[in-house]
Each structure stands twice: as C-alpha cells, then as structure tokens.
Amino acid sequence: MFQGKATSPEELLASLPPDRREALTKVREVILANLPPGYVESMQYGMIGYSIPIERYPDTYNGQPLGYAALANQKRHMSLYLMGVYGNDEVERWFKQRYAESGKKLDMGKACLRFKRLDDLPLDLIGETIARTSVEGYIAGYEAARGEAAARGTARRNKT
C-alpha cells in the first residue's frame, strides 16, 4: 500500500496528478456530505481516514482510532476502504446487489473498493453506504465481531 508523507487531506490531494486529485476530491466530498456525526476525518497510514476518535472509543485492538472508511492513492488505482461493508454480512450483500444494479463493474477485496476513474464508482451508493452506519451502530458491530473472534479462539484452545 502507498504510504505518503502528507500530514493533511489537503496536502495529500495537492500532491496528486490532476486526474487523481479530481477523482479523490469528488469521493471525499461525497463522504463528508454523508458522514454521520461522531466520525472524524484525519490522515491514517498515508490515507485520508474516517474514524471514531480514540477519545470516544479507546478499546480498539491496536490502540488506534476505529477506522470506518479511508481513501487512498495507489500505484495502479485509487482505493476506497469501506470497513462497515466488510464487517457486516447483511450490508455486504446489500452493497454488492446495489453495485450490480448500478451497471458498474465492482472491483473489491474484503474492504477495498478499487477504481481507476471517478466514473467507475456509483457515487450515490457510496454516499448511502457512508451514511448507513452511525457511530453507535459501528461500535456495536465491532464489539460483536470481537466477541465472536474471542469465542472462536477459546473454542480452538479448548480443542487442544
């Protein structure tokens, strides 16, 4: 993954070639227009990140703010990370169905939605997806997933 030296979203965007700057700026505008209250924008891991501040929710597995979404410029593409889609089977099914209905080709890993041009993304769906999960709902899903992971670990240890 690209790890830039930018210290602010504006600095990152200013460092990009014009086509990438325009595309990531538009996606950023959609995210900011739809971001539920309580999430904040910052730089995380060389990307523009959207997270729950550590002051609001300090109980994360890595001691870092709980990431919800992120925008990145990669060598061969741009990426939009949607952790709320990855962490919820129901939302993932909804998202993939809606993406197919948009007529655009989905290029997605677990949470990473890859795109080469702005036209590759259904921006209305991106906005809906960002708006879909409140901070409280995301924390509840995160805690449930951590509880399930802990239960699986206990079950594995008890087998041996």
PDB file of C-alpha atoms in Angstrom:
ATOM      1  CA  MET A   1       0.000   0.000   0.000  1.00  0.00           C
ATOM      2  CA  PHE A   2       1.189   3.523  -0.769  1.00  0.00           C
ATOM      3  CA  GLN A   3       2.469   5.306   2.330  1.00  0.00           C
ATOM      4  CA  GLY A   4       2.711   9.015   1.552  1.00  0.00           C
ATOM      5  CA  LYS A   5       4.181  11.722   3.732  1.00  0.00           C
ATOM      6  CA  ALA A   6       1.179  14.066   3.623  1.00  0.00           C
ATOM      7  CA  THR A   7       0.035  15.333   7.012  1.00  0.00           C
ATOM      8  CA  SER A   8      -3.432  16.526   5.935  1.00  0.00           C
ATOM      9  CA  PRO A   9      -6.056  15.522   3.376  1.00  0.00           C
ATOM     10  CA  GLU A  10      -5.466  18.806   1.543  1.00  0.00           C
ATOM     11  CA  GLU A  11      -1.721  18.155   1.360  1.00  0.00           C
ATOM     12  CA  LEU A  12      -2.294  14.634   0.033  1.00  0.00           C
ATOM     13  CA  LEU A  13      -4.727  15.830  -2.623  1.00  0.00           C
ATOM     14  CA  ALA A  14      -2.433  18.684  -3.689  1.00  0.00           C
ATOM     15  CA  SER A  15       0.390  16.187  -4.253  1.00  0.00           C
ATOM     16  CA  LEU A  16      -1.580  14.119  -6.784  1.00  0.00           C
ATOM     17  CA  PRO A  17      -1.735  14.348 -10.581  1.00  0.00           C
ATOM     18  CA  PRO A  18      -4.807  16.363 -11.705  1.00  0.00           C
ATOM     19  CA  ASP A  19      -6.965  13.367 -12.710  1.00  0.00           C
ATOM     20  CA  ARG A  20      -6.388  11.566  -9.415  1.00  0.00           C
ATOM     21  CA  ARG A  21      -6.815  14.790  -7.424  1.00  0.00           C
ATOM     22  CA  GLU A  22     -10.165  15.445  -9.093  1.00  0.00           C
ATOM     23  CA  ALA A  23     -11.445  11.898  -8.538  1.00  0.00           C
ATOM     24  CA  LEU A  24     -10.384  11.630  -4.898  1.00  0.00           C
ATOM     25  CA  THR A  25     -11.661  15.146  -4.169  1.00  0.00           C
ATOM     26  CA  LYS A  26     -15.114  14.216  -5.506  1.00  0.00           C
ATOM     27  CA  VAL A  27     -15.232  10.975  -3.498  1.00  0.00           C
ATOM     28  CA  ARG A  28     -14.065  12.881  -0.410  1.00  0.00           C
ATOM     29  CA  GLU A  29     -16.876  15.422  -0.909  1.00  0.00           C
ATOM     30  CA  VAL A  30     -19.434  12.594  -1.077  1.00  0.00           C
ATOM     31  CA  ILE A  31     -18.012  11.031   2.080  1.00  0.00           C
ATOM     32  CA  LEU A  32     -18.005  14.303   4.015  1.00  0.00           C
ATOM     33  CA  ALA A  33     -21.547  15.156   2.883  1.00  0.00           C
ATOM     34  CA  ASN A  34     -22.832  11.796   4.163  1.00  0.00           C
ATOM     35  CA  LEU A  35     -20.590  11.051   7.144  1.00  0.00           C
ATOM     36  CA  PRO A  36     -22.708  10.528  10.268  1.00  0.00           C
ATOM     37  CA  PRO A  37     -21.957  12.694  13.305  1.00  0.00           C
ATOM     38  CA  GLY A  38     -19.139  11.414  15.513  1.00  0.00           C
ATOM     39  CA  TYR A  39     -16.770  10.233  12.788  1.00  0.00           C
ATOM     40  CA  VAL A  40     -13.768  12.446  12.028  1.00  0.00           C
ATOM     41  CA  GLU A  41     -11.522  12.902   9.030  1.00  0.00           C
ATOM     42  CA  SER A  42      -7.750  12.606   9.513  1.00  0.00           C
ATOM     43  CA  MET A  43      -4.652  11.109   7.959  1.00  0.00           C
ATOM     44  CA  GLN A  44      -4.141   7.453   8.843  1.00  0.00           C
ATOM     45  CA  TYR A  45      -1.499   5.155   7.378  1.00  0.00           C
ATOM     46  CA  GLY A  46      -0.834   7.566   4.497  1.00  0.00           C
ATOM     47  CA  MET A  47      -4.545   7.703   3.570  1.00  0.00           C
ATOM     48  CA  ILE A  48      -7.425  10.052   4.217  1.00  0.00           C
ATOM     49  CA  GLY A  49      -9.209   8.212   7.002  1.00  0.00           C
ATOM     50  CA  TYR A  50     -12.634   8.466   8.577  1.00  0.00           C
ATOM     51  CA  SER A  51     -12.776   7.054  12.064  1.00  0.00           C
ATOM     52  CA  ILE A  52     -14.168   7.184  15.560  1.00  0.00           C
ATOM     53  CA  PRO A  53     -11.719   9.211  17.671  1.00  0.00           C
ATOM     54  CA  ILE A  54      -9.763   7.283  20.280  1.00  0.00           C
ATOM     55  CA  GLU A  55     -11.197   9.640  22.944  1.00  0.00           C
ATOM     56  CA  ARG A  56     -14.701   8.442  22.035  1.00  0.00           C
ATOM     57  CA  TYR A  57     -13.822   4.754  21.769  1.00  0.00           C
ATOM     58  CA  PRO A  58     -10.411   3.773  23.185  1.00  0.00           C
ATOM     59  CA  ASP A  59     -10.962  -0.006  23.310  1.00  0.00           C
ATOM     60  CA  THR A  60      -9.545  -0.877  19.869  1.00  0.00           C
ATOM     61  CA  TYR A  61      -7.375  -3.893  19.143  1.00  0.00           C
ATOM     62  CA  ASN A  62      -4.410  -1.725  18.069  1.00  0.00           C
ATOM     63  CA  GLY A  63      -4.818   1.408  20.200  1.00  0.00           C
ATOM     64  CA  GLN A  64      -5.625   3.483  17.086  1.00  0.00           C
ATOM     65  CA  PRO A  65      -8.889   5.252  16.223  1.00  0.00           C
ATOM     66  CA  LEU A  66     -11.538   2.810  14.997  1.00  0.00           C
ATOM     67  CA  GLY A  67     -11.456   3.136  11.195  1.00  0.00           C
ATOM     68  CA  TYR A  68     -14.716   3.309   9.284  1.00  0.00           C
ATOM     69  CA  ALA A  69     -13.592   4.322   5.783  1.00  0.00           C
ATOM     70  CA  ALA A  70     -10.470   5.551   4.002  1.00  0.00           C
ATOM     71  CA  LEU A  71      -9.392   6.991   0.660  1.00  0.00           C
ATOM     72  CA  ALA A  72      -6.018   6.165  -0.863  1.00  0.00           C
ATOM     73  CA  ASN A  73      -3.972   6.764  -3.963  1.00  0.00           C
ATOM     74  CA  GLN A  74      -2.214   3.561  -5.016  1.00  0.00           C
ATOM     75  CA  LYS A  75       0.311   2.985  -7.776  1.00  0.00           C
ATOM     76  CA  ARG A  76      -2.155   1.466 -10.281  1.00  0.00           C
ATOM     77  CA  HIS A  77      -5.512   2.602  -8.912  1.00  0.00           C
ATOM     78  CA  MET A  78      -7.319   4.552  -6.231  1.00  0.00           C
ATOM     79  CA  SER A  79      -8.968   2.832  -3.291  1.00  0.00           C
ATOM     80  CA  LEU A  80     -11.938   3.402  -1.068  1.00  0.00           C
ATOM     81  CA  TYR A  81     -11.852   1.251   2.046  1.00  0.00           C
ATOM     82  CA  LEU A  82     -15.306   0.525   3.464  1.00  0.00           C
ATOM     83  CA  MET A  83     -14.818  -1.297   6.756  1.00  0.00           C
ATOM     84  CA  GLY A  84     -18.541  -1.066   7.523  1.00  0.00           C
ATOM     85  CA  VAL A  85     -19.243  -3.181   4.438  1.00  0.00           C
ATOM     86  CA  TYR A  86     -16.518  -5.712   5.218  1.00  0.00           C
ATOM     87  CA  GLY A  87     -17.577  -6.221   8.805  1.00  0.00           C
ATOM     88  CA  ASN A  88     -21.284  -6.850   8.208  1.00  0.00           C
ATOM     89  CA  ASP A  89     -22.596  -9.692   6.004  1.00  0.00           C
ATOM     90  CA  GLU A  90     -26.022  -8.079   5.565  1.00  0.00           C
ATOM     91  CA  VAL A  91     -24.531  -4.734   4.497  1.00  0.00           C
ATOM     92  CA  GLU A  92     -22.077  -6.515   2.196  1.00  0.00           C
ATOM     93  CA  ARG A  93     -24.916  -8.333   0.395  1.00  0.00           C
ATOM     94  CA  TRP A  94     -26.889  -5.081   0.106  1.00  0.00           C
ATOM     95  CA  PHE A  95     -23.848  -3.188  -1.185  1.00  0.00           C
ATOM     96  CA  LYS A  96     -22.919  -5.793  -3.805  1.00  0.00           C
ATOM     97  CA  GLN A  97     -26.515  -6.033  -5.050  1.00  0.00           C
ATOM     98  CA  ARG A  98     -26.837  -2.258  -5.312  1.00  0.00           C
ATOM     99  CA  TYR A  99     -23.463  -2.014  -7.040  1.00  0.00           C
ATOM    100  CA  ALA A 100     -24.558  -4.606  -9.630  1.00  0.00           C
ATOM    101  CA  GLU A 101     -27.781  -2.662 -10.172  1.00  0.00           C
ATOM    102  CA  SER A 102     -25.712   0.452 -10.924  1.00  0.00           C
ATOM    103  CA  GLY A 103     -24.317  -1.255 -14.023  1.00  0.00           C
ATOM    104  CA  LYS A 104     -20.754  -0.505 -12.947  1.00  0.00           C
ATOM    105  CA  LYS A 105     -18.109  -3.219 -12.546  1.00  0.00           C
ATOM    106  CA  LEU A 106     -17.247  -3.969  -8.918  1.00  0.00           C
ATOM    107  CA  ASP A 107     -13.536  -4.442  -8.193  1.00  0.00           C
ATOM    108  CA  MET A 108     -13.447  -5.127  -4.469  1.00  0.00           C
ATOM    109  CA  GLY A 109     -11.444  -7.152  -1.991  1.00  0.00           C
ATOM    110  CA  LYS A 110     -12.586  -7.570   1.617  1.00  0.00           C
ATOM    111  CA  ALA A 111     -12.967  -3.848   2.328  1.00  0.00           C
ATOM    112  CA  CYS A 112     -11.010  -2.287  -0.527  1.00  0.00           C
ATOM    113  CA  LEU A 113     -13.012  -0.909  -3.439  1.00  0.00           C
ATOM    114  CA  ARG A 114     -10.544  -0.261  -6.282  1.00  0.00           C
ATOM    115  CA  PHE A 115     -11.214   2.233  -9.081  1.00  0.00           C
ATOM    116  CA  LYS A 116      -9.172   3.826 -11.848  1.00  0.00           C
ATOM    117  CA  ARG A 117     -11.555   6.654 -12.763  1.00  0.00           C
ATOM    118  CA  LEU A 118     -14.295   8.516 -10.955  1.00  0.00           C
ATOM    119  CA  ASP A 119     -16.810   7.128 -13.471  1.00  0.00           C
ATOM    120  CA  ASP A 120     -16.083   3.630 -12.113  1.00  0.00           C
ATOM    121  CA  LEU A 121     -17.959   4.470  -8.892  1.00  0.00           C
ATOM    122  CA  PRO A 122     -21.698   4.879  -8.273  1.00  0.00           C
ATOM    123  CA  LEU A 123     -21.297   7.965  -6.077  1.00  0.00           C
ATOM    124  CA  ASP A 124     -24.902   7.880  -4.856  1.00  0.00           C
ATOM    125  CA  LEU A 125     -24.317   4.355  -3.490  1.00  0.00           C
ATOM    126  CA  ILE A 126     -21.046   5.445  -1.878  1.00  0.00           C
ATOM    127  CA  GLY A 127     -22.918   8.249  -0.112  1.00  0.00           C
ATOM    128  CA  GLU A 128     -25.674   5.890   1.038  1.00  0.00           C
ATOM    129  CA  THR A 129     -23.109   3.393   2.296  1.00  0.00           C
ATOM    130  CA  ILE A 130     -21.217   6.008   4.291  1.00  0.00           C
ATOM    131  CA  ALA A 131     -24.464   7.400   5.758  1.00  0.00           C
ATOM    132  CA  ARG A 132     -25.775   3.949   6.652  1.00  0.00           C
ATOM    133  CA  THR A 133     -23.959   3.291   9.945  1.00  0.00           C
ATOM    134  CA  SER A 134     -23.979   5.553  12.995  1.00  0.00           C
ATOM    135  CA  VAL A 135     -21.015   5.639  15.353  1.00  0.00           C
ATOM    136  CA  GLU A 136     -23.055   3.690  17.920  1.00  0.00           C
ATOM    137  CA  GLY A 137     -24.038   1.075  15.341  1.00  0.00           C
ATOM    138  CA  TYR A 138     -20.458   0.683  14.149  1.00  0.00           C
ATOM    139  CA  ILE A 139     -19.155   0.281  17.694  1.00  0.00           C
ATOM    140  CA  ALA A 140     -21.831  -2.351  18.412  1.00  0.00           C
ATOM    141  CA  GLY A 141     -20.849  -4.294  15.281  1.00  0.00           C
ATOM    142  CA  TYR A 142     -17.150  -4.013  16.146  1.00  0.00           C
ATOM    143  CA  GLU A 143     -17.732  -5.270  19.675  1.00  0.00           C
ATOM    144  CA  ALA A 144     -19.889  -8.151  18.431  1.00  0.00           C
ATOM    145  CA  ALA A 145     -17.186  -9.166  15.938  1.00  0.00           C
ATOM    146  CA  ARG A 146     -14.505  -9.026  18.638  1.00  0.00           C
ATOM    147  CA  GLY A 147     -16.686 -11.152  20.913  1.00  0.00           C
ATOM    148  CA  GLU A 148     -17.164 -13.739  18.160  1.00  0.00           C
ATOM    149  CA  ALA A 149     -13.422 -13.791  17.458  1.00  0.00           C
ATOM    150  CA  ALA A 150     -12.668 -14.280  21.142  1.00  0.00           C
ATOM    151  CA  ALA A 151     -15.213 -17.105  21.351  1.00  0.00           C
ATOM    152  CA  ARG A 152     -13.637 -18.837  18.320  1.00  0.00           C
ATOM    153  CA  GLY A 153     -10.195 -18.532  19.934  1.00  0.00           C
ATOM    154  CA  THR A 154     -11.470 -20.046  23.176  1.00  0.00           C
ATOM    155  CA  ALA A 155     -13.124 -22.909  21.278  1.00  0.00           C
ATOM    156  CA  ARG A 156      -9.846 -23.632  19.425  1.00  0.00           C
ATOM    157  CA  ARG A 157      -7.820 -23.598  22.644  1.00  0.00           C
ATOM    158  CA  ASN A 158     -10.304 -25.954  24.307  1.00  0.00           C
ATOM    159  CA  LYS A 159      -9.962 -28.495  21.453  1.00  0.00           C
ATOM    160  CA  THR A 160      -6.260 -28.996  22.135  1.00  0.00           C
TER     161      THR A 160
END
